[in-house]
């Protein structure tokens, strides 16, 4: 049926436009799928086919507007569909204003990024925002205009080009669950102007908000209770996050089409990865939690099919910081090719707090594998809070009570627990439920701020795990010089995540080459890890085999020729000889060089991250046949 619908629409398009053969080829390959996803969601509306036909027309227009150089990149990427799985991929992320001032400032940092080995750069949202609060750019007033203090849309396109020329893929957010309350769509919706009056969830009184709130979770309770905000005249608008971020009403297919046009205009700037912000929330349904409903997946797949037709160079990264079962539902080459790995992120912190990476070892064993063609983005921290998104069922198998353990972790990382080296700050602490998440830079949370002797080793270990487990490792820029947080930033009072978003630490960058400074020690360690990641084809892709070190303080896994053993404790650890009996007697230390004798087992120093080339000596110099 969808083939037939696609054929009808194709004939109609051919009568209206002169179409490029490459467009037609991609249309034929992907439009039936787009039709299926779109009609699964909107099929019972009388105007469903008309909407689909209009969408097809939008695609032709977007194709024509897409620059030639990007059409060329599209052709390349069509033949290299897993470019993002290469061991050469190493990501970094930053706020343009805070890390580099403006877009020109980012351009000036390209040599630095190249030298560090970065090949993917996520710039935090940089489009126009309201005056005053804007959630670090996540409240967007126009998807077509760059924030004036950062530069122009042309500057952005030029920066994307320069990055690409330097081998760095640009990632930007698609903030598509909500717009700012002063986006022209929102202003007109509030004024009741058609068609925008159907673009948001605005209700005349509390009846429907009360009904929805019976089953919907509170996300930002510090900002406002529940999910709705008053408009001042008795009406209420759905705002999952801050009061100035209004949720779009995807129940209306025109909203989907409008956002698809914004997506393709962002893609046309030369963006190669779109970070799909707050994916879980885009579909609401009375009587449900309105998170990760089936329609969310259909719509993401529809957006994905649109990119396959118009901009196949673009892939999606899912931002679902939720239960691991739910995270997994977004990961598919037809949906999001990439996904943050919030479970691994949380469990590295968990392992460091407990000194026992047992939950992490379990996660690598049962939750790491992904469908072919998809990859994790492995990170130590992002611009957001750190939340404890492990599965209670998994924890229970290890005798851990999820609820109590989260309380322990929050106490540990806010420095309230005895013996803690962490100096984090709670985020969205909800006294009603006892929930909280954690803010603070990596250096704050791992002890650098108060001069703990193991802080650098912990930072190295945490980033080492991200670099070694697969997918795309992601560096939070500033972390490579051990940047400390700024609890005095005035924005912190309203949102503690600003603690870990301070301005560029010039003095620490100046010390990056100084091995006697903290900054220099962290920098040298992280730089070496990035070089290691890029030197070993074994680290491409996602395939990983867990290795049981039979020591509860040590994490173990292999990636191709490499065996990784990571001591999560501040004490020396021993790996028994019988555990190593399947390994060669001698192995090369891939980080430090030199050899390690494995016959009597392995000694690990506190927090040691040991990476062994277990093919014996010299595989990389070609002495062992592959
Ligand atoms: C995202 O995060 C962004 O990463 C945040 O910076 C934004 O504030 C927010 O959306 C609104 O645009 O709740 O604490 O997966 O964890 O989507 C961060 C669900 C958030 C949420 C996530 C959201």
Short mmCIF file of N, CA, C and O in Angstrom, two decimals, residues 52 61 73 87 233 314 355 371 400 417 485 499 577 613:
data_model
loop_
_atom_site.label_atom_id
_atom_site.label_comp_id
_atom_site.label_asym_id
_atom_site.label_seq_id
_atom_site.Cartn_x
_atom_site.Cartn_y
_atom_site.Cartn_z
N UNK A 52 0.80 14.43 3.57
CA UNK A 52 1.95 13.66 3.10
C UNK A 52 2.44 14.22 1.76
O UNK A 52 3.65 14.35 1.52
N UNK A 61 11.81 21.04 -2.24
CA UNK A 61 12.33 22.39 -2.01
C UNK A 61 13.63 22.32 -1.21
O UNK A 61 14.64 22.97 -1.55
N UNK A 73 28.86 15.29 -0.27
CA UNK A 73 29.07 14.55 0.98
C UNK A 73 28.01 13.46 1.13
O UNK A 73 28.30 12.33 1.56
N UNK A 87 37.50 4.12 14.52
CA UNK A 87 38.28 4.42 15.74
C UNK A 87 38.83 5.84 15.68
O UNK A 87 39.29 6.38 16.68
N UNK A 233 -4.01 34.47 31.90
CA UNK A 233 -5.41 34.82 31.61
C UNK A 233 -6.31 33.62 31.81
O UNK A 233 -7.36 33.49 31.19
N UNK A 314 23.48 13.06 7.11
CA UNK A 314 23.13 13.38 8.49
C UNK A 314 22.68 12.14 9.26
O UNK A 314 21.84 11.38 8.76
N UNK A 355 34.02 1.78 44.71
CA UNK A 355 35.28 1.07 44.41
C UNK A 355 35.04 -0.30 43.77
O UNK A 355 35.99 -1.02 43.50
N UNK A 371 22.40 -3.06 17.80
CA UNK A 371 22.13 -3.55 16.45
C UNK A 371 23.23 -3.10 15.48
O UNK A 371 23.84 -2.04 15.69
N UNK A 400 21.74 -5.12 45.45
CA UNK A 400 21.75 -3.68 45.69
C UNK A 400 20.32 -3.15 45.59
O UNK A 400 19.63 -3.43 44.60
N UNK A 417 28.63 12.39 52.27
CA UNK A 417 28.93 11.07 52.84
C UNK A 417 30.34 11.08 53.39
O UNK A 417 31.26 11.66 52.79
N UNK A 485 34.52 23.74 38.74
CA UNK A 485 33.23 24.39 38.59
C UNK A 485 33.19 25.76 39.25
O UNK A 485 34.09 26.12 40.01
N UNK A 499 26.90 25.28 37.45
CA UNK A 499 28.17 25.05 38.17
C UNK A 499 29.22 24.48 37.22
O UNK A 499 30.38 24.88 37.24
N UNK A 577 46.74 -15.64 38.80
CA UNK A 577 47.40 -16.29 37.66
C UNK A 577 46.41 -17.13 36.86
O UNK A 577 46.44 -17.11 35.62
N UNK A 613 48.17 -5.33 24.97
CA UNK A 613 48.09 -5.94 23.65
C UNK A 613 48.39 -7.43 23.85
O UNK A 613 49.54 -7.81 24.03
#
